[in-house]
Amino acid sequence: MRIQPTTLAPDLYRRLMDLHVAVDKQAIEAGLERSLLELVRTRSSQLNGCAFCVDLHSTAAVEAGETPRRLHALSVWAGTPFFSDRERAALALAESVTLLSERRVPEEVYQRAEEEFDKDQLAQLIWAITVVNAFNRLAVTAELQPQ
């Protein structure tokens, strides 16, 4: 069994959780929908292979009103008609930020996000993606499993 960085460094984990809570609050205040936030968190977690976070955020997405059909199609969102232009822009940005080492963030992806979100919303969206990626890296490294 691997070490659990979250329990062995509880102060740092608490600070990351505080950051998550602050991002969530500010993102909602900026006008981002909770379901959208959970979609991008779930998609980033899928890309990172984080079973724990996929379970956590897909459950939260359902609680935020997301439908099972859309969640089932999330891994192939670009090939479905189920997502709005706003959601597509957020998902494309989430994928690019998550896969940063593979392709950076293409200008067309960033511009599309700028068209769909105002500056405050875009900043909060980038923070939400960044924070979920930090959680993914901790959970995958520690091999956390859904409960």
Tab-separated table of C-alpha atoms in Angstrom:
chain	number	residue	atom	x	y	z
A	1	MET	CA	0.000	0.000	0.000
A	2	ARG	CA	1.321	3.423	-0.929
A	3	ILE	CA	1.666	6.332	1.469
A	4	GLN	CA	-1.246	8.755	1.650
A	5	PRO	CA	0.140	12.280	1.206
A	6	THR	CA	-3.200	13.760	2.263
A	7	THR	CA	-3.093	12.105	5.692
A	8	LEU	CA	0.668	12.363	6.197
A	9	ALA	CA	0.658	16.088	5.397
A	10	PRO	CA	-2.776	17.118	6.679
A	11	ASP	CA	-2.006	20.835	6.822
A	12	LEU	CA	-1.123	20.920	3.131
A	13	TYR	CA	-4.189	18.849	2.246
A	14	ARG	CA	-6.386	21.227	4.277
A	15	ARG	CA	-4.894	24.176	2.380
A	16	LEU	CA	-5.628	22.503	-0.955
A	17	MET	CA	-9.186	21.806	0.218
A	18	ASP	CA	-9.522	25.455	1.274
A	19	LEU	CA	-8.358	26.486	-2.193
A	20	HIS	CA	-10.923	24.144	-3.762
A	21	VAL	CA	-13.699	25.634	-1.608
A	22	ALA	CA	-12.595	29.191	-2.464
A	23	VAL	CA	-12.463	28.414	-6.197
A	24	ASP	CA	-15.892	26.799	-6.044
A	25	LYS	CA	-17.392	29.803	-4.239
A	26	GLN	CA	-15.826	32.370	-6.549
A	27	ALA	CA	-16.672	30.375	-9.675
A	28	ILE	CA	-20.343	30.219	-8.705
A	29	GLU	CA	-20.315	33.925	-7.824
A	30	ALA	CA	-18.773	34.661	-11.241
A	31	GLY	CA	-21.687	32.877	-12.915
A	32	LEU	CA	-20.290	29.421	-13.652
A	33	GLU	CA	-22.834	26.654	-13.228
A	34	ARG	CA	-22.078	23.936	-10.672
A	35	SER	CA	-22.917	21.277	-13.270
A	36	LEU	CA	-20.372	22.799	-15.668
A	37	LEU	CA	-17.701	22.798	-12.968
A	38	GLU	CA	-18.376	19.145	-12.210
A	39	LEU	CA	-18.293	18.238	-15.907
A	40	VAL	CA	-14.818	19.734	-16.350
A	41	ARG	CA	-13.628	18.178	-13.093
A	42	THR	CA	-14.921	14.789	-14.180
A	43	ARG	CA	-13.368	15.100	-17.637
A	44	SER	CA	-9.962	16.106	-16.268
A	45	SER	CA	-10.154	13.223	-13.824
A	46	GLN	CA	-10.982	10.810	-16.664
A	47	LEU	CA	-7.960	11.995	-18.620
A	48	ASN	CA	-5.725	11.613	-15.573
A	49	GLY	CA	-7.065	8.125	-14.869
A	50	CYS	CA	-8.231	9.105	-11.394
A	51	ALA	CA	-10.963	6.626	-10.480
A	52	PHE	CA	-11.493	8.222	-7.075
A	53	CYS	CA	-12.072	11.705	-8.547
A	54	VAL	CA	-14.187	10.456	-11.473
A	55	ASP	CA	-16.500	8.810	-8.955
A	56	LEU	CA	-16.533	11.871	-6.693
A	57	HIS	CA	-17.188	14.441	-9.414
A	58	SER	CA	-19.620	12.410	-11.499
A	59	THR	CA	-21.672	11.898	-8.323
A	60	ALA	CA	-21.484	15.643	-7.634
A	61	ALA	CA	-22.511	16.317	-11.249
A	62	VAL	CA	-25.654	14.224	-10.826
A	63	GLU	CA	-26.411	16.108	-7.603
A	64	ALA	CA	-26.005	19.350	-9.593
A	65	GLY	CA	-28.611	18.144	-12.112
A	66	GLU	CA	-26.427	16.445	-14.692
A	67	THR	CA	-28.023	13.564	-16.588
A	68	PRO	CA	-26.607	10.045	-16.708
A	69	ARG	CA	-26.722	10.112	-20.516
A	70	ARG	CA	-24.430	13.125	-20.727
A	71	LEU	CA	-22.092	11.722	-18.085
A	72	HIS	CA	-21.852	8.434	-19.983
A	73	ALA	CA	-20.945	10.397	-23.122
A	74	LEU	CA	-18.474	12.730	-21.419
A	75	SER	CA	-15.391	10.828	-22.559
A	76	VAL	CA	-16.551	11.309	-26.180
A	77	TRP	CA	-18.218	14.709	-25.744
A	78	ALA	CA	-16.821	16.170	-28.975
A	79	GLY	CA	-18.607	13.509	-31.028
A	80	THR	CA	-22.025	13.974	-29.448
A	81	PRO	CA	-24.780	16.596	-29.783
A	82	PHE	CA	-25.378	16.593	-26.005
A	83	PHE	CA	-23.252	19.578	-24.979
A	84	SER	CA	-23.740	23.314	-25.520
A	85	ASP	CA	-21.139	25.568	-27.125
A	86	ARG	CA	-20.312	26.924	-23.659
A	87	GLU	CA	-19.801	23.407	-22.285
A	88	ARG	CA	-17.748	22.407	-25.327
A	89	ALA	CA	-15.465	25.396	-24.838
A	90	ALA	CA	-15.013	24.507	-21.154
A	91	LEU	CA	-14.367	20.830	-21.898
A	92	ALA	CA	-11.857	21.633	-24.641
A	93	LEU	CA	-10.046	23.975	-22.255
A	94	ALA	CA	-10.109	21.346	-19.494
A	95	GLU	CA	-8.593	18.788	-21.842
A	96	SER	CA	-5.872	21.163	-23.009
A	97	VAL	CA	-4.902	22.277	-19.506
A	98	THR	CA	-4.961	18.682	-18.257
A	99	LEU	CA	-2.855	17.436	-21.181
A	100	LEU	CA	-0.528	20.433	-21.057
A	101	SER	CA	2.635	18.437	-21.649
A	102	GLU	CA	1.219	16.945	-24.852
A	103	ARG	CA	0.060	20.024	-26.713
A	104	ARG	CA	0.021	23.092	-24.488
A	105	VAL	CA	-3.195	25.150	-24.773
A	106	PRO	CA	-3.882	25.798	-28.461
A	107	GLU	CA	-4.809	29.352	-29.351
A	108	GLU	CA	-8.117	28.266	-30.921
A	109	VAL	CA	-9.121	26.461	-27.705
A	110	TYR	CA	-8.301	29.514	-25.617
A	111	GLN	CA	-10.088	31.899	-28.006
A	112	ARG	CA	-13.180	29.713	-28.001
A	113	ALA	CA	-13.224	29.831	-24.192
A	114	GLU	CA	-12.830	33.634	-24.309
A	115	GLU	CA	-15.883	33.828	-26.570
A	116	GLU	CA	-18.038	31.819	-24.162
A	117	PHE	CA	-16.878	33.169	-20.796
A	118	ASP	CA	-16.183	36.634	-19.464
A	119	LYS	CA	-12.735	37.267	-17.976
A	120	ASP	CA	-13.755	36.489	-14.388
A	121	GLN	CA	-15.488	33.276	-15.395
A	122	LEU	CA	-12.538	32.187	-17.515
A	123	ALA	CA	-10.110	32.833	-14.658
A	124	GLN	CA	-12.268	30.799	-12.278
A	125	LEU	CA	-12.627	28.003	-14.826
A	126	ILE	CA	-8.835	27.816	-15.226
A	127	TRP	CA	-8.456	27.680	-11.438
A	128	ALA	CA	-11.062	24.910	-11.146
A	129	ILE	CA	-9.241	22.849	-13.779
A	130	THR	CA	-5.887	23.484	-12.118
A	131	VAL	CA	-7.096	22.467	-8.659
A	132	VAL	CA	-8.769	19.248	-9.836
A	133	ASN	CA	-5.543	18.319	-11.602
A	134	ALA	CA	-3.655	18.762	-8.311
A	135	PHE	CA	-6.144	16.478	-6.541
A	136	ASN	CA	-5.893	13.957	-9.399
A	137	ARG	CA	-2.135	13.793	-9.082
A	138	LEU	CA	-2.337	13.142	-5.339
A	139	ALA	CA	-5.042	10.495	-5.675
A	140	VAL	CA	-3.476	8.659	-8.624
A	141	THR	CA	-0.043	8.600	-6.996
A	142	ALA	CA	-1.548	7.260	-3.748
A	143	GLU	CA	-3.775	4.823	-5.710
A	144	LEU	CA	-6.943	6.015	-3.960
A	145	GLN	CA	-10.010	3.990	-4.863
A	146	PRO	CA	-13.671	5.001	-4.889
A	147	GLN	CA	-15.475	3.950	-1.714
